[in-house]
mmCIF file of C-alpha atoms in Angstrom:
data_model
loop_
_atom_site.group_PDB
_atom_site.id
_atom_site.type_symbol
_atom_site.label_atom_id
_atom_site.label_comp_id
_atom_site.label_asym_id
_atom_site.label_seq_id
_atom_site.Cartn_x
_atom_site.Cartn_y
_atom_site.Cartn_z
ATOM 1 C CA MET A 1 29.411 12.608 23.951
ATOM 2 C CA ASP A 2 32.041 14.098 21.762
ATOM 3 C CA LYS A 3 32.555 10.804 20.302
ATOM 4 C CA PHE A 4 28.917 10.460 19.379
ATOM 5 C CA LYS A 5 28.835 14.101 18.101
ATOM 6 C CA GLU A 6 31.790 13.206 15.782
ATOM 7 C CA ALA A 7 30.318 10.079 14.503
ATOM 8 C CA PHE A 8 26.866 11.548 14.103
ATOM 9 C CA GLU A 9 28.149 14.532 12.038
ATOM 10 C CA LYS A 10 30.440 12.232 9.871
ATOM 11 C CA ALA A 11 27.469 9.766 9.299
ATOM 12 C CA LEU A 12 25.232 12.693 8.243
ATOM 13 C CA LYS A 13 27.794 13.911 5.727
ATOM 14 C CA GLY A 14 27.813 10.522 4.327
ATOM 15 C CA GLY A 15 24.402 11.189 2.926
ATOM 16 C CA GLY A 16 22.067 8.717 4.869
ATOM 17 C CA ARG A 17 18.528 9.476 6.066
ATOM 18 C CA PHE A 18 18.479 11.471 9.232
ATOM 19 C CA SER A 19 16.400 9.125 11.292
ATOM 20 C CA GLU A 20 18.363 6.155 10.166
ATOM 21 C CA VAL A 21 21.779 7.846 10.990
ATOM 22 C CA ALA A 22 20.442 8.978 14.336
ATOM 23 C CA ASN A 23 19.125 5.644 15.394
ATOM 24 C CA ASN A 24 22.316 3.943 14.211
ATOM 25 C CA CYS A 25 24.764 6.294 16.123
ATOM 26 C CA VAL A 26 22.664 6.228 19.234
ATOM 27 C CA GLY A 27 22.524 2.444 19.347
ATOM 28 C CA SER A 28 26.350 2.095 18.564
ATOM 29 C CA CYS A 29 27.144 5.015 21.321
ATOM 30 C CA VAL A 30 24.962 3.235 24.075
ATOM 31 C CA ALA A 31 26.325 -0.271 23.245
ATOM 32 C CA GLN A 32 29.907 1.165 23.503
ATOM 33 C CA PHE A 33 28.961 2.906 26.765
ATOM 34 C CA ASP A 34 27.332 -0.427 28.137
ATOM 35 C CA GLU A 35 30.437 -2.365 26.914
ATOM 36 C CA LYS A 36 32.867 -0.158 28.533
ATOM 37 C CA CYS A 37 30.882 -0.046 31.889
ATOM 38 C CA ALA A 38 30.634 -3.868 32.012
ATOM 39 C CA ASP A 39 34.358 -3.693 31.977
ATOM 40 C CA VAL A 40 34.779 -1.323 34.825
ATOM 41 C CA VAL A 41 34.746 -3.007 38.342
ATOM 42 C CA ILE A 42 34.224 -0.716 41.237
ATOM 43 C CA GLU A 43 34.507 -2.905 44.357
ATOM 44 C CA LEU A 44 34.204 -0.225 47.126
ATOM 45 C CA ALA A 45 31.244 1.766 45.763
ATOM 46 C CA ASN A 46 28.070 0.123 44.554
ATOM 47 C CA TRP A 47 28.178 2.450 41.536
ATOM 48 C CA ASP A 48 24.964 2.250 39.519
ATOM 49 C CA THR A 49 25.662 3.197 35.919
ATOM 50 C CA SER A 50 22.080 3.471 35.128
ATOM 51 C CA LYS A 51 21.889 7.160 36.059
ATOM 52 C CA VAL A 52 25.005 8.008 33.945
ATOM 53 C CA ARG A 53 23.578 6.060 31.097
ATOM 54 C CA GLU A 54 20.265 7.999 31.268
ATOM 55 C CA LYS A 55 22.169 11.264 31.464
ATOM 56 C CA LEU A 56 24.121 10.389 28.296
ATOM 57 C CA LEU A 57 20.802 9.298 26.567
ATOM 58 C CA ARG A 58 19.261 12.732 27.453
ATOM 59 C CA ASP A 59 22.425 14.540 26.253
ATOM 60 C CA ILE A 60 22.237 12.469 22.939
ATOM 61 C CA ASP A 61 18.671 13.099 22.458
ATOM 62 C CA ALA A 62 19.028 16.913 22.904
ATOM 63 C CA HIS A 63 21.889 16.947 20.472
ATOM 64 C CA VAL A 64 19.849 15.014 17.999
ATOM 65 C CA ALA A 65 16.925 17.206 18.377
ATOM 66 C CA SER A 66 19.139 20.293 18.019
ATOM 67 C CA VAL A 67 20.685 18.938 14.807
ATOM 68 C CA ARG A 68 17.253 17.884 13.477
ATOM 69 C CA GLU A 69 16.014 21.420 14.123
ATOM 70 C CA ALA A 70 18.821 23.048 12.153
ATOM 71 C CA LYS A 71 18.472 20.673 9.324
ATOM 72 C CA ILE A 72 14.688 21.171 8.899
ATOM 73 C CA SER A 73 15.296 24.983 9.016
ATOM 74 C CA GLU A 74 17.978 24.903 6.562
ATOM 75 C CA LEU A 75 15.812 22.690 4.247
ATOM 76 C CA THR A 76 12.619 24.937 4.801
ATOM 77 C CA SER A 77 14.884 28.155 3.897
ATOM 78 C CA SER A 78 16.384 26.359 0.705
ATOM 79 C CA TYR A 79 12.813 25.205 -0.531
ATOM 80 C CA GLU A 80 11.220 28.464 0.203
ATOM 81 C CA GLU A 81 13.821 30.294 -1.820
ATOM 82 C CA LYS A 82 13.450 27.708 -4.823
ATOM 83 C CA LEU A 83 9.653 28.302 -4.546
ATOM 84 C CA LYS A 84 10.132 31.982 -4.682
ATOM 85 C CA LEU A 85 12.424 31.910 -7.556
ATOM 86 C CA SER A 86 10.206 29.495 -9.601
ATOM 87 C CA LEU A 87 7.056 31.483 -8.989
ATOM 88 C CA ALA A 88 8.469 35.015 -9.482
ATOM 89 C CA GLY A 89 8.996 34.781 -13.252
ATOM 90 C CA PRO A 90 5.375 33.414 -14.286
ATOM 91 C CA VAL A 91 3.647 35.686 -11.915
ATOM 92 C CA GLU A 92 5.612 38.746 -13.260
ATOM 93 C CA ALA A 93 4.661 37.810 -16.741
ATOM 94 C CA LEU A 94 1.033 37.434 -15.781
ATOM 95 C CA LEU A 95 1.039 40.738 -14.070
ATOM 96 C CA ASP A 96 3.011 42.533 -17.061
ATOM 97 C CA GLY A 97 0.757 41.002 -19.520
ATOM 98 C CA ALA A 98 -2.407 42.117 -17.877
ATOM 99 C CA ASN A 99 -4.374 45.022 -19.562
ATOM 100 C CA SER A 100 -6.263 47.772 -17.974
ATOM 101 C CA ASP A 101 -9.495 45.682 -17.915
ATOM 102 C CA THR A 102 -7.837 43.120 -15.804
ATOM 103 C CA TRP A 103 -8.098 44.955 -12.499
ATOM 104 C CA PRO A 104 -11.321 46.913 -12.535
ATOM 105 C CA SER A 105 -11.708 49.469 -9.965
#
């Protein structure tokens, strides 16, 4: 899981699209997991790797969702601030330029 987090963070910093980066990192991590599990031979125990794989996928999905939520929140805040700054000047000018007849009582 730590390797996935590191690879995912590094790929995100590389500037790729979020969904593309997430899909590539998940695919790579799961492929590595499957490859390493195929190399493991446990003769005495009938070890089923599917449960471990499912848990890994759940953990990865939870991490991706958490990062996605943080990125969306960050982008929303950034664009709200930009919108506020771009509208503040024109709206202030309109309100300052209004005469006494603009707002009848």
